[in-house]
Coordinates of C-alpha atoms in Angstrom, one line a residue:
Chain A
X15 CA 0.0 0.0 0.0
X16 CA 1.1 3.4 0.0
X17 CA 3.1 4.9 2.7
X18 CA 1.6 7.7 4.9
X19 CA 3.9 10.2 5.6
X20 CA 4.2 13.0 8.8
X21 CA 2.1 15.4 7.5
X22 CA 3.3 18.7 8.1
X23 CA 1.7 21.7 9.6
X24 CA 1.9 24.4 7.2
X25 CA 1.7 28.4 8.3
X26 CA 1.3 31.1 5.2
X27 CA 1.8 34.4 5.6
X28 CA 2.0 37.4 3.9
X29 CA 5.8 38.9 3.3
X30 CA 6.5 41.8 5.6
X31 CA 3.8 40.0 8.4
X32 CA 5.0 38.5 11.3
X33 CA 5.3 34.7 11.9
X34 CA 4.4 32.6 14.8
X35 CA 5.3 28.9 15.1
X36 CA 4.7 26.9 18.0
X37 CA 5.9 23.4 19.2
X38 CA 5.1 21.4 22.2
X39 CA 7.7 19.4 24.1
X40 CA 7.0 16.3 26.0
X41 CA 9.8 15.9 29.1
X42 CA 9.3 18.8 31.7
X43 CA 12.9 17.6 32.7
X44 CA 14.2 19.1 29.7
X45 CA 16.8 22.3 30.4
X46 CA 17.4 23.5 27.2
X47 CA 15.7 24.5 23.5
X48 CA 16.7 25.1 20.0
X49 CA 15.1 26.1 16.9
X50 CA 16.1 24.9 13.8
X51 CA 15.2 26.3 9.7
X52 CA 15.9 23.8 7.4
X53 CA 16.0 24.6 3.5
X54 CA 15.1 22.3 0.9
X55 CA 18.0 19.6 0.0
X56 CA 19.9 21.2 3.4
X57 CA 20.7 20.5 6.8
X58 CA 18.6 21.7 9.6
X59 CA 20.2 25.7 10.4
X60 CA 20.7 26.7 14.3
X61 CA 18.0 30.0 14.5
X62 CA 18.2 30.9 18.8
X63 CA 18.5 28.5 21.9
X64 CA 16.8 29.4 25.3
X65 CA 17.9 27.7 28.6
X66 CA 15.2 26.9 30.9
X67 CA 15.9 29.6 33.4
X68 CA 14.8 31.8 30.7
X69 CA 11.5 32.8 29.5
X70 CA 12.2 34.8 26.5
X71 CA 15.3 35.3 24.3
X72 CA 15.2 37.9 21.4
X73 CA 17.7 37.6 18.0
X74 CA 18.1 39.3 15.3
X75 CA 14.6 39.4 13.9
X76 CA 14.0 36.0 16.2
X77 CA 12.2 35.5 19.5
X78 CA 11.7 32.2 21.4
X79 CA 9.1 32.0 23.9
X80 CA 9.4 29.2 26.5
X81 CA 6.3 28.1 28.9
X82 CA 7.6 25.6 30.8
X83 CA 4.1 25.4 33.0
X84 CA 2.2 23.7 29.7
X85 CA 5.8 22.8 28.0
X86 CA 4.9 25.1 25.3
X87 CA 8.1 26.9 23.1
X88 CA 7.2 29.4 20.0
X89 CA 9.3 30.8 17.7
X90 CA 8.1 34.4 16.1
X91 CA 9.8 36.0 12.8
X92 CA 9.4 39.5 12.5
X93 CA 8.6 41.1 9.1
X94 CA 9.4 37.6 7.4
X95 CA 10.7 37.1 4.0
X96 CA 10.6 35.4 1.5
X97 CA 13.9 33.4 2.5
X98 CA 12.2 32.6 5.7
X99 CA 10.3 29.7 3.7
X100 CA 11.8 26.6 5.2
X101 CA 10.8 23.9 7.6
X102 CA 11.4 24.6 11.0
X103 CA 11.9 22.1 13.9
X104 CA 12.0 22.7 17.8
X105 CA 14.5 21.0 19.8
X106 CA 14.4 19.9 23.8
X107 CA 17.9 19.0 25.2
X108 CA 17.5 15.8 27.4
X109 CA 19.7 13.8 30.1
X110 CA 20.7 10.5 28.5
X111 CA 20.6 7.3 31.4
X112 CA 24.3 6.8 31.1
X113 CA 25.4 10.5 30.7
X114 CA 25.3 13.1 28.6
X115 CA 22.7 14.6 26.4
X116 CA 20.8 14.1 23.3
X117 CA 18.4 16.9 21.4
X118 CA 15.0 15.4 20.1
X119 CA 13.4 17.2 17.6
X120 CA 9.7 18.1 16.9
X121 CA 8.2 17.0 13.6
X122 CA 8.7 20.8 12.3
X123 CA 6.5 23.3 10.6
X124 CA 6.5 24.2 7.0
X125 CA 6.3 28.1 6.6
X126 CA 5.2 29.4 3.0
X127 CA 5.6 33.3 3.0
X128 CA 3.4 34.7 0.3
X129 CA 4.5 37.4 -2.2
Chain B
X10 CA 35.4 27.3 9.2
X11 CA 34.4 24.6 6.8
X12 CA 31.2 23.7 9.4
X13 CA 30.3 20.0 9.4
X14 CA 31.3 18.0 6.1
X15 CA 29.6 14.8 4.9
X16 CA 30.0 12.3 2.1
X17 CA 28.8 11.3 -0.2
X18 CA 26.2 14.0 -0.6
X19 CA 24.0 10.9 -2.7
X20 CA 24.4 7.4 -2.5
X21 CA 22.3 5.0 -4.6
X22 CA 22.7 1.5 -4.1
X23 CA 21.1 -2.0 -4.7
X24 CA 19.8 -4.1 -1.8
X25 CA 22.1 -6.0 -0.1
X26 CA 25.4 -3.8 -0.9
X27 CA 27.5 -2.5 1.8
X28 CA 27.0 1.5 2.8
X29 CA 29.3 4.2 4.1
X30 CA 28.8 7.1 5.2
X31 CA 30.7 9.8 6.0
X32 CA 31.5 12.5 8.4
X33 CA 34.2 15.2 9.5
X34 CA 32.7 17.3 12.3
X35 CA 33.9 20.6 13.2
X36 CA 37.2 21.2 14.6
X37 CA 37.5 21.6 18.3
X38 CA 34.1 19.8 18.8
X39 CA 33.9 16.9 21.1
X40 CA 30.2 15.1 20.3
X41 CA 29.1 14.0 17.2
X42 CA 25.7 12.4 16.4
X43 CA 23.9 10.4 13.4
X44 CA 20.7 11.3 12.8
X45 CA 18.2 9.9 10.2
X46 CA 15.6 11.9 8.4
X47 CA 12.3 10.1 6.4
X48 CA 9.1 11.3 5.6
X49 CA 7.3 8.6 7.6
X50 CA 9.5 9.4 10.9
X51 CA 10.8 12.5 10.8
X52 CA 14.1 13.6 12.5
X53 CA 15.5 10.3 14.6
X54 CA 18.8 10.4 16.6
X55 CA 20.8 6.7 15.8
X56 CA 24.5 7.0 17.7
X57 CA 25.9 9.7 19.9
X58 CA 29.8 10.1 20.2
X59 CA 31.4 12.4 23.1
X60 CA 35.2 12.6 22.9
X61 CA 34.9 9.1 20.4
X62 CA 33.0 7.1 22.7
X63 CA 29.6 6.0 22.0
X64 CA 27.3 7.2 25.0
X65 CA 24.2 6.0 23.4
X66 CA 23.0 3.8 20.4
X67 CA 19.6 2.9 21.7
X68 CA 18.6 4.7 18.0
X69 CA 20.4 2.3 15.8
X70 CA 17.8 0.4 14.0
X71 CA 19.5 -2.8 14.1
X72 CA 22.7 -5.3 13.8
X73 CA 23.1 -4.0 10.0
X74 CA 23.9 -0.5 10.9
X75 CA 27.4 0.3 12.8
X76 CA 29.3 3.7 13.0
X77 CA 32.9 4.3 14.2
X78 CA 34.4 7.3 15.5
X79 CA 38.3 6.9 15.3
X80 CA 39.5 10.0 16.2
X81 CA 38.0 13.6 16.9
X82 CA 37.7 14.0 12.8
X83 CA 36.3 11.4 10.9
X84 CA 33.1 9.2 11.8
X85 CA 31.7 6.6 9.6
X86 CA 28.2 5.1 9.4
X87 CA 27.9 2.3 8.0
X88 CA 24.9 -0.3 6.5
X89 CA 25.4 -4.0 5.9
X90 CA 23.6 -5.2 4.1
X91 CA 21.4 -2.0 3.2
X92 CA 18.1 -2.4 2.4
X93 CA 15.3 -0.1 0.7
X94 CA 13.6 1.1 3.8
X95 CA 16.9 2.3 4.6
X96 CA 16.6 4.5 2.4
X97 CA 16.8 8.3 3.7
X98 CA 18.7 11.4 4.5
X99 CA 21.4 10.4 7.0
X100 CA 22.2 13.5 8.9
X101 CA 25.7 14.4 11.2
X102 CA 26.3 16.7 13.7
X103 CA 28.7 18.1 16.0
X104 CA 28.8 20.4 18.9
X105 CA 31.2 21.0 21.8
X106 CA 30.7 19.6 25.4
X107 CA 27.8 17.5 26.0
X108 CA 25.1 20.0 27.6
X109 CA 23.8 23.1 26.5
X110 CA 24.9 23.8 23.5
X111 CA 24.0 24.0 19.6
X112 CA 24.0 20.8 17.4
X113 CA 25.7 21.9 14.0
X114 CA 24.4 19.6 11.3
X115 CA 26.4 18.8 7.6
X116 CA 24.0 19.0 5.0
X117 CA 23.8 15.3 4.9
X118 CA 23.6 12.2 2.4
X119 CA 20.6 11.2 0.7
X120 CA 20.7 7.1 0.4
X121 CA 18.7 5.4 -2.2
X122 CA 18.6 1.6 -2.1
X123 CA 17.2 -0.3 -4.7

């Protein structure tokens, strides 16, 4: 039969408009968050990071807001652009069992940015 | 800097033919992971190196994929025998420490098997 992929949420908006992307993380003991753009045929692009003692963290253009009461992270894009098209993935930084750390990503969010 | 480097950027094989893949992480960067990306699952971690030790490889599918680290440049992933629902983009990364810091990803190696 055929194969059922993720299917991704998709979020259009206008060039010049602002951009909001969300993501919801699954291990409260997480300490630490990334966002990630990735470009068609690419590798997924470091955006901003944001520790867990933090609530917001601006960039350029970038903000990442973290709710760690309902595990909730967004990402916003001011006046986006056309080059912002690209998948974007959250990230949550978790303690491995027998040390160290591994990232788990999100399934991602396709932003279109209309002309 | 050169960021992280994989080869070969495409790989198409036939079923049953060894694989390997390819990876220099960044200089002066002491973890290095494999990731896989498909449609069907997404972004999936498979090994993860800290100074060229393999912490965890609870994400290796099974006995046909192995991956070496054999010094601080150069990792290899490797698939015997591959087989097609192997096929994907296999991703690497690097990033110093092991905590809090940025994966940086190559722009990884899309594997078709026949």
């Amino acid at each position: 039969g055929e194969s059922v992929g993720l299917h991704l949420p998709t979020l259009s908006v206008q060039e010049g408009d602002n951009s909001i992307i969300n993501c919801a993380y699954s291990n409260s003991a997480s300490d630490y968050f990334i966002w990630y753009k990735q470009e068609s045929g690419k590798g997924p692009q470091f955006i901003i990071d944001i520790r867990s003692n933090m609530d917001k963290r601006q960039g350029q253009r970038v903000t990442v807001l973290l709710n760690k009461t309902v595990k909730h992270l967004s990402l916003q894009i001011a006046a986006t652009q056309p080059g912002d098209s690209a998948v974007y993935f959250c990230a949550e930084n978790m303690g491995l069992t027998g040390g160290g750390n591994k990232l788990t990503f999100g399934t991602g969010t396709q932003l279109k940015v209309e002309l | 800097d050169a960021g992280v480097i994989q080869s070969p950027r495409h790989e198409v094989t036939e079923m049953g033919q060894e694989v390997t893949l390819r990876c220099k992480p960044i200089s002066g960067h002491n973890s290095l992971f494999w990731y896989r990306q498909t449609m069907m699952r997404g972004l999936e971690l498979l090994i993860y190196f800290n100074n060229n030790v393999p912490i965890d490889d609870s994400g290796m599918p099974e006995d046909r994929f192995s991956a070496k680290m054999p010094n601080a440049s150069f990792s290899t992933l490797k698939i015997q025998p591959s087989e097609p629902r192997d096929s994907a983009v296999y991703f690497c990364a690097s990033r110093v420490g092991t905590g809090n810091s940025p994966l940086h990803f190559g722009n990884g190696t899309r594997l078709t098997v026949t």
